[in-house]
Short mmCIF file of C-alpha atoms in Angstrom, two decimals:
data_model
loop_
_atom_site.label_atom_id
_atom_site.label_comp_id
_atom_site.label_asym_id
_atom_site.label_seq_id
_atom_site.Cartn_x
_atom_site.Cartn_y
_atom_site.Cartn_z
CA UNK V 290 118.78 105.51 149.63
CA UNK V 291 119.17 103.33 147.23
CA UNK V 292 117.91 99.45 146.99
CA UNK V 293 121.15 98.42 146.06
CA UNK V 294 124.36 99.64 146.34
CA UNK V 295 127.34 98.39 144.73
CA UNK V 296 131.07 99.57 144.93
CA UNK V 297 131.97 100.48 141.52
CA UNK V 298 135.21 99.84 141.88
CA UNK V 299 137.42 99.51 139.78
CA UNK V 300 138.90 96.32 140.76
CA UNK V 301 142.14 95.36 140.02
CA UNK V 302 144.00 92.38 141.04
CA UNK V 303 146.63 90.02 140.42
CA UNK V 304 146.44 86.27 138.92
CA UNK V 305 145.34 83.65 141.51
CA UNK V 306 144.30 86.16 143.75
CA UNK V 307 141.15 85.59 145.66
CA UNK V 308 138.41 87.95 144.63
CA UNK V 309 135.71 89.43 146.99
CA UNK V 310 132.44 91.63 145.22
CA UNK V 311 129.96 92.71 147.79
CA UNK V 312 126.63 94.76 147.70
CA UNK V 313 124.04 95.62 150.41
CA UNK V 314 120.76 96.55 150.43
CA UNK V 315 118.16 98.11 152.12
CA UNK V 316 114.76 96.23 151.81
CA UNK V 317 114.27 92.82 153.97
CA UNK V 318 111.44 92.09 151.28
CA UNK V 319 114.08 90.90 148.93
CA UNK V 320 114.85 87.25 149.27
CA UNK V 321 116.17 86.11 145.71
CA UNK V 322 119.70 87.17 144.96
CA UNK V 323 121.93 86.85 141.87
CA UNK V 324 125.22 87.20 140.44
CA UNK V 325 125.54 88.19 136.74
CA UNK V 326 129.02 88.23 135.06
CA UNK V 327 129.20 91.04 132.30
CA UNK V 328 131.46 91.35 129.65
CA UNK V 329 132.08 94.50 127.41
CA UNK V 330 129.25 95.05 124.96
CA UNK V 331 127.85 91.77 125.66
CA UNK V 332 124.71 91.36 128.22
CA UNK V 333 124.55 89.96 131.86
CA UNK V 334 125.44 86.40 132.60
CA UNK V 335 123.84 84.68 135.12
CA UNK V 336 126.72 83.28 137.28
CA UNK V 337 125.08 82.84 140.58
CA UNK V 338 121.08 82.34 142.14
CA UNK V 339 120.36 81.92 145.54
CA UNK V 340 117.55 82.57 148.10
CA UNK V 341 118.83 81.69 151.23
CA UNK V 342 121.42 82.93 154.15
CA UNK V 343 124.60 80.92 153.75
CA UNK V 344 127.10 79.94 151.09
CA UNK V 345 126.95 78.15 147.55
CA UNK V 346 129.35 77.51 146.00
CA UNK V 347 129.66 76.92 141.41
CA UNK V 348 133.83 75.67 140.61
CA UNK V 349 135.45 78.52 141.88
CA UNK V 350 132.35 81.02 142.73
CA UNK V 351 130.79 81.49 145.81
CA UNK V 352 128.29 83.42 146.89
CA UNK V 353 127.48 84.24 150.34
CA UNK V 354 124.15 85.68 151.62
CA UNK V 355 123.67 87.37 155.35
CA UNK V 356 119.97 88.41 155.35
CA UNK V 357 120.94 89.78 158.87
CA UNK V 358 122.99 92.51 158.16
CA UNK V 359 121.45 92.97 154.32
CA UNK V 360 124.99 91.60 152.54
CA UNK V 361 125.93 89.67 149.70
CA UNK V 362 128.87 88.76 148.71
CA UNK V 363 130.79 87.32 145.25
CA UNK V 364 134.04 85.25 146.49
CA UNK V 365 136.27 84.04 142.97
CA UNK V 366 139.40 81.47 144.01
CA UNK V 367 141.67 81.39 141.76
CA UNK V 368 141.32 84.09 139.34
CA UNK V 369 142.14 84.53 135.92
CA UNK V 370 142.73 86.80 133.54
CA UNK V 371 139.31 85.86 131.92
CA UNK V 372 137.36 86.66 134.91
CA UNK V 373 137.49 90.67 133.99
CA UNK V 374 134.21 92.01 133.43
CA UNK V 375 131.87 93.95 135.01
CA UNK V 376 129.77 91.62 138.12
CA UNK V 377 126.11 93.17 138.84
CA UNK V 378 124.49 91.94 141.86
CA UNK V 379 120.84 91.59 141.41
CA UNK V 380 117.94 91.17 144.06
CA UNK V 381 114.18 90.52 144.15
CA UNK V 382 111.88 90.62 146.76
CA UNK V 383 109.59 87.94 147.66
CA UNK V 384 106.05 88.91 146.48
CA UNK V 385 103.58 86.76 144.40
CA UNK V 386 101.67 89.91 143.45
CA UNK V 387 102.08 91.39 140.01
CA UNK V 388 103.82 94.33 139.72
CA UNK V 389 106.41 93.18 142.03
CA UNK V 390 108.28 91.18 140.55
CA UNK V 391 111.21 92.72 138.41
CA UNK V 392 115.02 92.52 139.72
CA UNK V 393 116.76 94.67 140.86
CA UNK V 394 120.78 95.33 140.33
CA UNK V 395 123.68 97.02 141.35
CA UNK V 396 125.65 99.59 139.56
CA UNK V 397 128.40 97.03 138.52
CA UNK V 398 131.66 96.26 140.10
CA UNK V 399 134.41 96.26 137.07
CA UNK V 400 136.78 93.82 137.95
CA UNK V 401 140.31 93.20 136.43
CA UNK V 402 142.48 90.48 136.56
CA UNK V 403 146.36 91.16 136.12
CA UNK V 404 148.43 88.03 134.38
CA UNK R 278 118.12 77.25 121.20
CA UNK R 279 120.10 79.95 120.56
CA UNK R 280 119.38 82.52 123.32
CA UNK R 281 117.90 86.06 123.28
CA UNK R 282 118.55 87.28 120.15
CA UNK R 283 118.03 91.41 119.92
CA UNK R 284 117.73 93.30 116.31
CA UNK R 285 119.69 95.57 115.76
CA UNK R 286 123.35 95.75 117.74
CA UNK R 287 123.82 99.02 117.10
CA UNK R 288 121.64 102.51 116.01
CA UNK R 289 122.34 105.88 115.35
CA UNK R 290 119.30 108.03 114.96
CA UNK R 291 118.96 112.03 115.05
CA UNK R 292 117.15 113.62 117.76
CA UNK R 293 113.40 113.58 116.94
CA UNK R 294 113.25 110.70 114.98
CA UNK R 295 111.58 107.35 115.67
CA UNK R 296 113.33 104.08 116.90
CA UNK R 297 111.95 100.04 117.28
CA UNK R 298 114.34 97.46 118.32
CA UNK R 299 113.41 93.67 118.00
CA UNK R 300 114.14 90.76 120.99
CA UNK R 301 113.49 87.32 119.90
CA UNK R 302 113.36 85.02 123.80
CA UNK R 303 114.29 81.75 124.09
CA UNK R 304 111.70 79.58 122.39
CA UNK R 305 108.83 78.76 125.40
CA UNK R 306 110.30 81.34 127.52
CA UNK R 307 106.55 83.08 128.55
CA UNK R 308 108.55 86.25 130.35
CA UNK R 309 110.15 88.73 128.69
CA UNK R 310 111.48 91.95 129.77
CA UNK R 311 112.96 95.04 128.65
CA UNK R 312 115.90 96.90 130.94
CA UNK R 313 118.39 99.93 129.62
CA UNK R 314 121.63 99.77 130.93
CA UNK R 315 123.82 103.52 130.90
CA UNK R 316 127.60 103.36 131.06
CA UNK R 317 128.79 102.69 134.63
CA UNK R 318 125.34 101.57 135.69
CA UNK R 319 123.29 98.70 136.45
CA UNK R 320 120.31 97.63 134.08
CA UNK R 321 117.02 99.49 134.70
CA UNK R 322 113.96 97.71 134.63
CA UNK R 323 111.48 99.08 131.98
CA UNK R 324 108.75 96.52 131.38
CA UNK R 325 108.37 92.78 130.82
CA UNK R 326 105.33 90.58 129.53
CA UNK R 327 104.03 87.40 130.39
CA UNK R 328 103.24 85.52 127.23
CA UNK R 329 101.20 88.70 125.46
CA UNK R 330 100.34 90.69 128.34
CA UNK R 331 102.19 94.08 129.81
CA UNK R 332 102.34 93.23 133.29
CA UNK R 333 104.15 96.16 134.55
CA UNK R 334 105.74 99.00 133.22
CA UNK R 335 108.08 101.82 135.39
CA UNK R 336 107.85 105.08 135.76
CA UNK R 337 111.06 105.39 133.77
CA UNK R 338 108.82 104.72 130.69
CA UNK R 339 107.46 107.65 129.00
CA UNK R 340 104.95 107.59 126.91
CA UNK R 341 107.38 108.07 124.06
CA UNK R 342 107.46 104.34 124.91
CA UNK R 343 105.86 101.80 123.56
CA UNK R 344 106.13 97.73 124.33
CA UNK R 345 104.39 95.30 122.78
CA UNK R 346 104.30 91.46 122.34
CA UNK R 347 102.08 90.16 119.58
CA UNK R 348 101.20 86.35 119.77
CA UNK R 349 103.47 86.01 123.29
CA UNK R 350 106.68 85.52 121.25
CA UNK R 351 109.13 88.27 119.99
CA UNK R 352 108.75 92.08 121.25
CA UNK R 353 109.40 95.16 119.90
CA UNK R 354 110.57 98.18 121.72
CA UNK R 355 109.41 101.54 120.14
CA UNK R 356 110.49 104.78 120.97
CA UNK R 357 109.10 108.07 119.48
CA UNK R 358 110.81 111.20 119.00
CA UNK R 359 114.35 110.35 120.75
CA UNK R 360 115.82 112.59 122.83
CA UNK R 361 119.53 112.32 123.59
CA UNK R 362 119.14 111.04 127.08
CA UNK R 363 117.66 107.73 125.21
CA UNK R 364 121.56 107.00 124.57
CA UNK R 365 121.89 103.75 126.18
CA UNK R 366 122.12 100.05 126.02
CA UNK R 367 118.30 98.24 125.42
CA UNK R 368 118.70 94.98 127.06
CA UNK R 369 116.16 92.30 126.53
CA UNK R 370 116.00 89.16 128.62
CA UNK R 371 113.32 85.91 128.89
CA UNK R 372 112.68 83.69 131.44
CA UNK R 373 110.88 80.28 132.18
CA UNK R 374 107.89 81.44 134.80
CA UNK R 375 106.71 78.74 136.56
CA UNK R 376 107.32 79.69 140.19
CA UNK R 377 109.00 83.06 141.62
CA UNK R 378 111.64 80.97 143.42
CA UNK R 379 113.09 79.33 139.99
CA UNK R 380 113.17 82.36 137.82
CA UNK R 381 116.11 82.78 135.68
CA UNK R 382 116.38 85.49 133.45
CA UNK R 383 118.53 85.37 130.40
CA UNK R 384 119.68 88.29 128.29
CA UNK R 385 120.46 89.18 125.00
CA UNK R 386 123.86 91.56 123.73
CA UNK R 387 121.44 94.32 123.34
CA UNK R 388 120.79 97.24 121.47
CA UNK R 389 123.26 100.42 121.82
CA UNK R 390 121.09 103.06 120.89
CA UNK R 391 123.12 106.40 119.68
CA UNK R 392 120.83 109.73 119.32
CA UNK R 393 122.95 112.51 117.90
#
């Protein structure tokens, strides 16, 4: 199994349309979760950083965390046609030893917004 | 401040030959880390550095991989006698370490690495 799995999509919606990006994974170790917006032949963004159950919310980003059930979630209001790219979740566990420290991502959800 | 800066954009190399690529961090970033990124996946950790030292390195580095970060600023990437599943994207990213809970890693555009 992995530590992370992502839907790959892709994802393609309409203008204005509310978005939804999820992942899950497997290891209650990992406490630190991010968001990272990816554009084509360009590096991760970092969109989103959280470390706690609940929502936060950037403009018109939100991301949700249920330690629970192992889910985390990537709501967009409002979306435009500049929001296509490819969103990676990332996660990292909580560990102050060295050697555990790296993040860990998703496969990538490619996401495309239809004017 | 200009970001992560990575050197160069794009190679081609033949099978067999040596590679380096180049990541300049953000200046006073004291993490930096290496992760390779294949079309329709995720980034891959491979190694990262805290000012000078190698802290930890994955299995998914061979030893036809080498890392290294003279002085604690830029990095180079080496890798020796490239085999074809080396195609990929090098990414390099740097972050501000001062406590686990506020680390933010930035990337760079990467390297796409092309081995005919």
């Amino acid at each position: 199994q992995k530590e992370v799995e992502q839907d790959p999509g892709p994802l393609s919606v309409p203008e204005g349309a509310i978005v939804s990006l999820n992942c899950t994974y497997s290891n209650s170790a990992f406490q630190y979760f991010m968001w990272y917006r990816q554009y084509s032949r360009k590096g991760p963004e970092l969109l989103m950083y959280t470390y706690s159950s609940g929502n936060k919310e950037d403009g018109r980003f939100t991301a949700q965390v249920d330690k629970s059930s192992k889910y985390i979630s990537l709501f967009i209001r409002d979306s435009q046609p500049s929001d296509s790219a490819t969103y990676l979740c990332a996660i990292r566990p909580t560990n102050y030893n060295f050697g555990n420290e790296k993040l860990t991502f998703g496969t990538g959800t490619r996401l495309t917004i239809i004017p | 401040d200009t970001g992560v800066s990575q050197d160069p954009r794009h190679k081609i190399t033949k099978r067999g030959q040596n590679v380096t690529f180049r990541c300049d961090p953000i200046s006073e970033h004291n993490r930096l880390y290496w992760y390779r990124q294949t079309l329709g996946q995720g980034p891959e950790f491979l190694t990262y550095f805290q000012n000078e030292a190698q802290l930890e390195k994955s299995r998914l580095l061979s030893d036809r991989f080498s890392a290294e970060r003279p002085k604690g600023s830029f990095s180079t990437l080496e890798i020796q006698r490239t085999e074809q599943g080396d195609s990929a994207m090098y990414l390099c990213a740097s972050s501000e370490y001062l406590a686990q809970a506020n680390e933010k890693l930035f990337f760079g555009s990467g390297t796409q690495l092309s081995v005919l």
